[in-house]
Structure formats: structure tokens, C-alpha cells
Amino acid sequence: MNFSIYVTGLMMGLSLIVAIGAQNAFILRQGLRNEHVFAVCLACALSDAALIVLGVTSLQQIARLLPWLDPLMRYGGAAFLAWYGAKSLYSAFRSSATLTEAEAKTASFRQTLATCLALTWLNPHVYLDTVVLLGTISTRYPGQQASFAAGAVTGSFLFFFALGYGAAWLRPIFSKPSSWRMLETLVAVTMWIIAFKLLGST
């Protein structure tokens, strides 16, 4: 294990996932609701880990064997994000519940996990960040790709769990209905912006 390359992978992994996106917005929302937080964080971190390893070990082979994968993920991901954004905006306008009251309407574990995995695996930006970018950067360290991948995976675990459980510090703010509506609106706008960028990248 090369520690300096491990740290490089850690910092690169963190820099790519720290921006607010579909996946991060969902984790923040679950953390604020205190709803299946551990499972959501773990699912996102394990998904990232699998994609990082895939990128570091198999990037060139994937691009050569599956040229149709890019447009499929782009259009499918845009459709899902547009639907989820509309769902969040509907909640923002129709709900007057506070965070405490909203917790009584806990979504099922299966439904929450399915949404989490869809936001992860149907979002082409996730593949761009993990498989393509990190996979490409790892080629700068021949023979040390494992150290780079380990650092990037560590970054994913640290960030997702910090986001999910750190959201609890914001809970007093979201005891007000207006704050909760603002979050739902932010989630909706975030989803739509990403969907628009996906469609515009054709």
C-alpha cells in the first residue's frame, strides 16, 4: 500500500462527490428525517466502491464492448430524475407538515432502498465520476492502482456517512414547515438541472 497514492485517491474521491447532486440530496433528506440512514449511506458507499473498482480495473474494456450503454443511461437517468423532481416539488407545495410530523409517515425500507439505488445506478454522472474519471486518473499510477482505489473508496464511505448522520445537526432548522418545503424544492430543482444536463449532452 502506497500511502501517498492512497491519500491522492482519497482526496480525488472526496472532490468528485462533495457537490450537491441527486444522490447527495436524497441522503441529506433521509438524514433529516432520520429514516433508514445507515442502509442508505451503506448502499451508496458500496455502490461507489463497486464502480470505482470497475473503473480502475476495466475502463477500457467497458468502453469498447458496450458503446450503447452511454445513451441508454443518459435518457433513462434523465427520465427518472425528472419524475423524482416532480414528486419532490409536489411534496413541497402540498405538504405543510413539520419534520417531526413527517417522520410519522416513514417510507418502507424496500421503497427507500430502491429509490436510493435508482438514484445511484440510473445517474450517468455517477459513472462519469467513478468509472471514467477515477479510472482514468488511476492509470497515472501503474502498479499502484489498488492504493488509489482504496483511497477513493475510503472517501466515499467517509462522505456518505458524514452527510447522512451530520444532517441531524440541521434538524432544529427543519422543524419549521417552510424549511422543509425549501428542501423539497431544492431537491426538485437539483434533479431537474441534472436531467437537463444529461439530455443536453447528446
PDB file of C-alpha atoms in Angstrom:
ATOM      1  CA  MET A   1       0.000   0.000   0.000  1.00  0.00           C
ATOM      2  CA  ASN A   2       1.464   3.344  -1.103  1.00  0.00           C
ATOM      3  CA  PHE A   3       0.195   5.887   1.444  1.00  0.00           C
ATOM      4  CA  SER A   4       0.749   8.992  -0.682  1.00  0.00           C
ATOM      5  CA  ILE A   5      -1.208   7.499  -3.592  1.00  0.00           C
ATOM      6  CA  TYR A   6      -3.876   6.338  -1.114  1.00  0.00           C
ATOM      7  CA  VAL A   7      -4.259   9.948   0.085  1.00  0.00           C
ATOM      8  CA  THR A   8      -4.407  11.149  -3.527  1.00  0.00           C
ATOM      9  CA  GLY A   9      -7.238   8.710  -4.214  1.00  0.00           C
ATOM     10  CA  LEU A  10      -8.986   9.808  -1.019  1.00  0.00           C
ATOM     11  CA  MET A  11      -8.846  13.493  -1.958  1.00  0.00           C
ATOM     12  CA  MET A  12      -9.889  12.867  -5.557  1.00  0.00           C
ATOM     13  CA  GLY A  13     -12.821  10.744  -4.444  1.00  0.00           C
ATOM     14  CA  LEU A  14     -13.996  13.398  -1.998  1.00  0.00           C
ATOM     15  CA  SER A  15     -13.645  16.208  -4.532  1.00  0.00           C
ATOM     16  CA  LEU A  16     -15.879  14.421  -7.029  1.00  0.00           C
ATOM     17  CA  ILE A  17     -18.764  13.611  -4.675  1.00  0.00           C
ATOM     18  CA  VAL A  18     -18.855  16.654  -2.394  1.00  0.00           C
ATOM     19  CA  ALA A  19     -21.028  18.708  -4.782  1.00  0.00           C
ATOM     20  CA  ILE A  20     -24.781  18.511  -4.200  1.00  0.00           C
ATOM     21  CA  GLY A  21     -26.354  16.064  -6.589  1.00  0.00           C
ATOM     22  CA  ALA A  22     -29.244  13.656  -6.866  1.00  0.00           C
ATOM     23  CA  GLN A  23     -27.656  11.050  -4.612  1.00  0.00           C
ATOM     24  CA  ASN A  24     -26.422  13.536  -2.016  1.00  0.00           C
ATOM     25  CA  ALA A  25     -29.734  15.397  -1.890  1.00  0.00           C
ATOM     26  CA  PHE A  26     -31.518  12.109  -1.167  1.00  0.00           C
ATOM     27  CA  ILE A  27     -29.076  11.186   1.604  1.00  0.00           C
ATOM     28  CA  LEU A  28     -29.491  14.637   3.164  1.00  0.00           C
ATOM     29  CA  ARG A  29     -33.272  14.270   3.102  1.00  0.00           C
ATOM     30  CA  GLN A  30     -33.107  10.818   4.701  1.00  0.00           C
ATOM     31  CA  GLY A  31     -30.718  12.095   7.353  1.00  0.00           C
ATOM     32  CA  LEU A  32     -33.043  14.946   8.236  1.00  0.00           C
ATOM     33  CA  ARG A  33     -35.960  12.534   8.511  1.00  0.00           C
ATOM     34  CA  ASN A  34     -33.818  10.016  10.437  1.00  0.00           C
ATOM     35  CA  GLU A  35     -35.188   7.390   8.068  1.00  0.00           C
ATOM     36  CA  HIS A  36     -33.131   4.289   7.123  1.00  0.00           C
ATOM     37  CA  VAL A  37     -29.972   6.433   7.297  1.00  0.00           C
ATOM     38  CA  PHE A  38     -27.444   3.629   7.792  1.00  0.00           C
ATOM     39  CA  ALA A  39     -28.839   1.500   4.968  1.00  0.00           C
ATOM     40  CA  VAL A  40     -28.944   4.438   2.557  1.00  0.00           C
ATOM     41  CA  CYS A  41     -25.380   5.529   3.372  1.00  0.00           C
ATOM     42  CA  LEU A  42     -24.089   1.968   3.137  1.00  0.00           C
ATOM     43  CA  ALA A  43     -25.859   1.328  -0.183  1.00  0.00           C
ATOM     44  CA  CYS A  44     -24.379   4.493  -1.701  1.00  0.00           C
ATOM     45  CA  ALA A  45     -20.886   3.787  -0.370  1.00  0.00           C
ATOM     46  CA  LEU A  46     -20.883   0.159  -1.543  1.00  0.00           C
ATOM     47  CA  SER A  47     -22.211   1.192  -4.957  1.00  0.00           C
ATOM     48  CA  ASP A  48     -19.456   3.785  -5.271  1.00  0.00           C
ATOM     49  CA  ALA A  49     -16.867   1.223  -4.199  1.00  0.00           C
ATOM     50  CA  ALA A  50     -18.028  -1.259  -6.849  1.00  0.00           C
ATOM     51  CA  LEU A  51     -17.962   1.400  -9.577  1.00  0.00           C
ATOM     52  CA  ILE A  52     -14.528   2.696  -8.534  1.00  0.00           C
ATOM     53  CA  VAL A  53     -13.062  -0.799  -8.646  1.00  0.00           C
ATOM     54  CA  LEU A  54     -14.758  -1.362 -12.004  1.00  0.00           C
ATOM     55  CA  GLY A  55     -13.259   1.839 -13.396  1.00  0.00           C
ATOM     56  CA  VAL A  56      -9.764   1.148 -12.102  1.00  0.00           C
ATOM     57  CA  THR A  57      -9.702  -2.399 -13.442  1.00  0.00           C
ATOM     58  CA  SER A  58     -11.912  -2.433 -16.568  1.00  0.00           C
ATOM     59  CA  LEU A  59     -12.494   1.058 -18.016  1.00  0.00           C
ATOM     60  CA  GLN A  60     -11.072   0.474 -21.480  1.00  0.00           C
ATOM     61  CA  GLN A  61     -12.759  -2.884 -21.950  1.00  0.00           C
ATOM     62  CA  ILE A  62     -16.177  -1.456 -20.977  1.00  0.00           C
ATOM     63  CA  ALA A  63     -15.999   1.405 -23.480  1.00  0.00           C
ATOM     64  CA  ARG A  64     -15.039  -0.979 -26.268  1.00  0.00           C
ATOM     65  CA  LEU A  65     -17.618  -3.687 -25.570  1.00  0.00           C
ATOM     66  CA  LEU A  66     -20.685  -1.556 -24.681  1.00  0.00           C
ATOM     67  CA  PRO A  67     -20.897   1.530 -26.929  1.00  0.00           C
ATOM     68  CA  TRP A  68     -24.687   1.627 -26.468  1.00  0.00           C
ATOM     69  CA  LEU A  69     -24.515   1.988 -22.694  1.00  0.00           C
ATOM     70  CA  ASP A  70     -23.927   5.756 -22.678  1.00  0.00           C
ATOM     71  CA  PRO A  71     -27.145   6.831 -24.485  1.00  0.00           C
ATOM     72  CA  LEU A  72     -29.196   4.257 -22.568  1.00  0.00           C
ATOM     73  CA  MET A  73     -28.026   5.532 -19.199  1.00  0.00           C
ATOM     74  CA  ARG A  74     -28.359   9.176 -20.277  1.00  0.00           C
ATOM     75  CA  TYR A  75     -32.005   9.010 -21.356  1.00  0.00           C
ATOM     76  CA  GLY A  76     -33.092   6.542 -18.696  1.00  0.00           C
ATOM     77  CA  GLY A  77     -31.407   8.544 -15.971  1.00  0.00           C
ATOM     78  CA  ALA A  78     -32.902  11.828 -17.187  1.00  0.00           C
ATOM     79  CA  ALA A  79     -36.411  10.346 -17.172  1.00  0.00           C
ATOM     80  CA  PHE A  80     -36.050   9.021 -13.641  1.00  0.00           C
ATOM     81  CA  LEU A  81     -34.595  12.287 -12.305  1.00  0.00           C
ATOM     82  CA  ALA A  82     -37.377  14.310 -13.944  1.00  0.00           C
ATOM     83  CA  TRP A  83     -40.005  12.091 -12.278  1.00  0.00           C
ATOM     84  CA  TYR A  84     -38.332  12.247  -8.870  1.00  0.00           C
ATOM     85  CA  GLY A  85     -38.017  16.038  -9.137  1.00  0.00           C
ATOM     86  CA  ALA A  86     -41.725  16.354  -9.877  1.00  0.00           C
ATOM     87  CA  LYS A  87     -42.509  14.138  -6.897  1.00  0.00           C
ATOM     88  CA  SER A  88     -40.396  16.337  -4.600  1.00  0.00           C
ATOM     89  CA  LEU A  89     -41.951  19.551  -5.902  1.00  0.00           C
ATOM     90  CA  TYR A  90     -45.424  18.110  -5.360  1.00  0.00           C
ATOM     91  CA  SER A  91     -44.476  17.397  -1.740  1.00  0.00           C
ATOM     92  CA  ALA A  92     -43.145  20.935  -1.342  1.00  0.00           C
ATOM     93  CA  PHE A  93     -46.423  22.534  -2.424  1.00  0.00           C
ATOM     94  CA  ARG A  94     -48.897  20.100  -0.868  1.00  0.00           C
ATOM     95  CA  SER A  95     -47.288  19.334   2.478  1.00  0.00           C
ATOM     96  CA  SER A  96     -47.488  21.653   5.468  1.00  0.00           C
ATOM     97  CA  ALA A  97     -46.026  19.118   7.885  1.00  0.00           C
ATOM     98  CA  THR A  98     -43.034  19.825  10.042  1.00  0.00           C
ATOM     99  CA  LEU A  99     -40.073  17.480  10.102  1.00  0.00           C
ATOM    100  CA  THR A 100     -41.320  15.822  13.285  1.00  0.00           C
ATOM    101  CA  GLU A 101     -44.738  15.118  11.838  1.00  0.00           C
ATOM    102  CA  ALA A 102     -43.281  13.910   8.555  1.00  0.00           C
ATOM    103  CA  GLU A 103     -41.317  11.242  10.398  1.00  0.00           C
ATOM    104  CA  ALA A 104     -44.556   9.511  11.276  1.00  0.00           C
ATOM    105  CA  LYS A 105     -45.025   8.753   7.562  1.00  0.00           C
ATOM    106  CA  THR A 106     -41.940   6.607   7.267  1.00  0.00           C
ATOM    107  CA  ALA A 107     -41.392   5.069   3.854  1.00  0.00           C
ATOM    108  CA  SER A 108     -40.806   1.332   3.783  1.00  0.00           C
ATOM    109  CA  PHE A 109     -37.262   0.055   3.851  1.00  0.00           C
ATOM    110  CA  ARG A 110     -37.679  -1.602   0.462  1.00  0.00           C
ATOM    111  CA  GLN A 111     -39.079   1.542  -1.155  1.00  0.00           C
ATOM    112  CA  THR A 112     -36.343   3.732   0.318  1.00  0.00           C
ATOM    113  CA  LEU A 113     -33.549   1.384  -0.733  1.00  0.00           C
ATOM    114  CA  ALA A 114     -34.994   1.023  -4.247  1.00  0.00           C
ATOM    115  CA  THR A 115     -35.105   4.805  -4.665  1.00  0.00           C
ATOM    116  CA  CYS A 116     -31.564   5.130  -3.339  1.00  0.00           C
ATOM    117  CA  LEU A 117     -30.207   2.506  -5.744  1.00  0.00           C
ATOM    118  CA  ALA A 118     -32.100   4.039  -8.663  1.00  0.00           C
ATOM    119  CA  LEU A 119     -30.663   7.494  -7.934  1.00  0.00           C
ATOM    120  CA  THR A 120     -27.230   5.903  -7.849  1.00  0.00           C
ATOM    121  CA  TRP A 121     -27.242   3.434 -10.732  1.00  0.00           C
ATOM    122  CA  LEU A 122     -29.500   5.354 -13.144  1.00  0.00           C
ATOM    123  CA  ASN A 123     -27.453   8.543 -12.916  1.00  0.00           C
ATOM    124  CA  PRO A 124     -24.775   8.639 -15.661  1.00  0.00           C
ATOM    125  CA  HIS A 125     -22.864  11.301 -13.710  1.00  0.00           C
ATOM    126  CA  VAL A 126     -22.050   8.637 -11.124  1.00  0.00           C
ATOM    127  CA  TYR A 127     -20.411   6.542 -13.846  1.00  0.00           C
ATOM    128  CA  LEU A 128     -18.571   9.584 -15.188  1.00  0.00           C
ATOM    129  CA  ASP A 129     -17.144  10.417 -11.757  1.00  0.00           C
ATOM    130  CA  THR A 130     -16.313   6.913 -10.581  1.00  0.00           C
ATOM    131  CA  VAL A 131     -15.715   4.668 -13.578  1.00  0.00           C
ATOM    132  CA  VAL A 132     -14.429   7.181 -16.143  1.00  0.00           C
ATOM    133  CA  LEU A 133     -12.662   9.956 -14.205  1.00  0.00           C
ATOM    134  CA  LEU A 134     -11.245   7.938 -11.314  1.00  0.00           C
ATOM    135  CA  GLY A 135     -10.487   5.047 -13.645  1.00  0.00           C
ATOM    136  CA  THR A 136      -8.583   7.370 -15.959  1.00  0.00           C
ATOM    137  CA  ILE A 137      -6.678   9.092 -13.132  1.00  0.00           C
ATOM    138  CA  SER A 138      -5.642   5.733 -11.696  1.00  0.00           C
ATOM    139  CA  THR A 139      -3.708   4.980 -14.891  1.00  0.00           C
ATOM    140  CA  ARG A 140      -1.180   7.610 -13.778  1.00  0.00           C
ATOM    141  CA  TYR A 141      -0.058   5.207 -11.049  1.00  0.00           C
ATOM    142  CA  PRO A 142       0.893   1.952 -12.799  1.00  0.00           C
ATOM    143  CA  GLY A 143       1.227  -0.865 -10.319  1.00  0.00           C
ATOM    144  CA  GLN A 144      -0.333   1.247  -7.558  1.00  0.00           C
ATOM    145  CA  GLN A 145      -3.939   1.397  -8.771  1.00  0.00           C
ATOM    146  CA  ALA A 146      -5.064  -0.625  -5.748  1.00  0.00           C
ATOM    147  CA  SER A 147      -3.793   2.081  -3.376  1.00  0.00           C
ATOM    148  CA  PHE A 148      -5.541   4.787  -5.394  1.00  0.00           C
ATOM    149  CA  ALA A 149      -8.808   2.820  -5.486  1.00  0.00           C
ATOM    150  CA  ALA A 150      -8.645   2.135  -1.737  1.00  0.00           C
ATOM    151  CA  GLY A 151      -8.282   5.859  -1.048  1.00  0.00           C
ATOM    152  CA  ALA A 152     -11.197   6.766  -3.315  1.00  0.00           C
ATOM    153  CA  VAL A 153     -13.400   4.109  -1.708  1.00  0.00           C
ATOM    154  CA  THR A 154     -12.498   5.405   1.750  1.00  0.00           C
ATOM    155  CA  GLY A 155     -13.505   8.900   0.630  1.00  0.00           C
ATOM    156  CA  SER A 156     -16.925   7.654  -0.450  1.00  0.00           C
ATOM    157  CA  PHE A 157     -17.590   5.918   2.879  1.00  0.00           C
ATOM    158  CA  LEU A 158     -16.451   8.947   4.877  1.00  0.00           C
ATOM    159  CA  PHE A 159     -18.520  11.421   2.874  1.00  0.00           C
ATOM    160  CA  PHE A 160     -21.792   9.497   2.666  1.00  0.00           C
ATOM    161  CA  PHE A 161     -21.894   8.596   6.353  1.00  0.00           C
ATOM    162  CA  ALA A 162     -20.854  12.110   7.380  1.00  0.00           C
ATOM    163  CA  LEU A 163     -23.629  13.574   5.206  1.00  0.00           C
ATOM    164  CA  GLY A 164     -26.295  11.149   6.403  1.00  0.00           C
ATOM    165  CA  TYR A 165     -25.598  11.423  10.112  1.00  0.00           C
ATOM    166  CA  GLY A 166     -24.358  15.021  10.063  1.00  0.00           C
ATOM    167  CA  ALA A 167     -27.747  16.104   8.768  1.00  0.00           C
ATOM    168  CA  ALA A 168     -29.045  15.635  12.320  1.00  0.00           C
ATOM    169  CA  TRP A 169     -27.394  18.938  13.254  1.00  0.00           C
ATOM    170  CA  LEU A 170     -29.802  20.703  10.889  1.00  0.00           C
ATOM    171  CA  ARG A 171     -32.906  19.138  12.392  1.00  0.00           C
ATOM    172  CA  PRO A 172     -33.864  22.186  14.552  1.00  0.00           C
ATOM    173  CA  ILE A 173     -33.993  24.305  11.400  1.00  0.00           C
ATOM    174  CA  PHE A 174     -36.251  21.819   9.655  1.00  0.00           C
ATOM    175  CA  SER A 175     -38.775  21.782  12.492  1.00  0.00           C
ATOM    176  CA  LYS A 176     -40.430  24.602  10.526  1.00  0.00           C
ATOM    177  CA  PRO A 177     -42.712  23.692   7.586  1.00  0.00           C
ATOM    178  CA  SER A 178     -41.193  26.438   5.428  1.00  0.00           C
ATOM    179  CA  SER A 179     -37.698  24.950   5.777  1.00  0.00           C
ATOM    180  CA  TRP A 180     -38.933  21.504   4.803  1.00  0.00           C
ATOM    181  CA  ARG A 181     -40.701  22.923   1.735  1.00  0.00           C
ATOM    182  CA  MET A 182     -37.495  24.728   0.746  1.00  0.00           C
ATOM    183  CA  LEU A 183     -35.531  21.475   0.965  1.00  0.00           C
ATOM    184  CA  GLU A 184     -38.062  19.613  -1.171  1.00  0.00           C
ATOM    185  CA  THR A 185     -37.935  22.433  -3.730  1.00  0.00           C
ATOM    186  CA  LEU A 186     -34.125  22.339  -3.717  1.00  0.00           C
ATOM    187  CA  VAL A 187     -34.197  18.591  -4.293  1.00  0.00           C
ATOM    188  CA  ALA A 188     -36.634  19.026  -7.198  1.00  0.00           C
ATOM    189  CA  VAL A 189     -34.555  21.756  -8.849  1.00  0.00           C
ATOM    190  CA  THR A 190     -31.370  19.722  -8.385  1.00  0.00           C
ATOM    191  CA  MET A 191     -32.938  16.669 -10.040  1.00  0.00           C
ATOM    192  CA  TRP A 192     -34.236  18.712 -12.983  1.00  0.00           C
ATOM    193  CA  ILE A 193     -30.942  20.507 -13.565  1.00  0.00           C
ATOM    194  CA  ILE A 194     -29.096  17.188 -13.703  1.00  0.00           C
ATOM    195  CA  ALA A 195     -31.752  15.722 -16.025  1.00  0.00           C
ATOM    196  CA  PHE A 196     -31.489  18.750 -18.319  1.00  0.00           C
ATOM    197  CA  LYS A 197     -27.701  18.468 -18.439  1.00  0.00           C
ATOM    198  CA  LEU A 198     -27.979  14.787 -19.310  1.00  0.00           C
ATOM    199  CA  LEU A 199     -30.304  15.496 -22.226  1.00  0.00           C
ATOM    200  CA  GLY A 200     -28.158  18.420 -23.342  1.00  0.00           C
ATOM    201  CA  SER A 201     -25.028  16.273 -23.515  1.00  0.00           C
ATOM    202  CA  THR A 202     -26.216  14.330 -26.562  1.00  0.00           C
TER     203      THR A 202
END
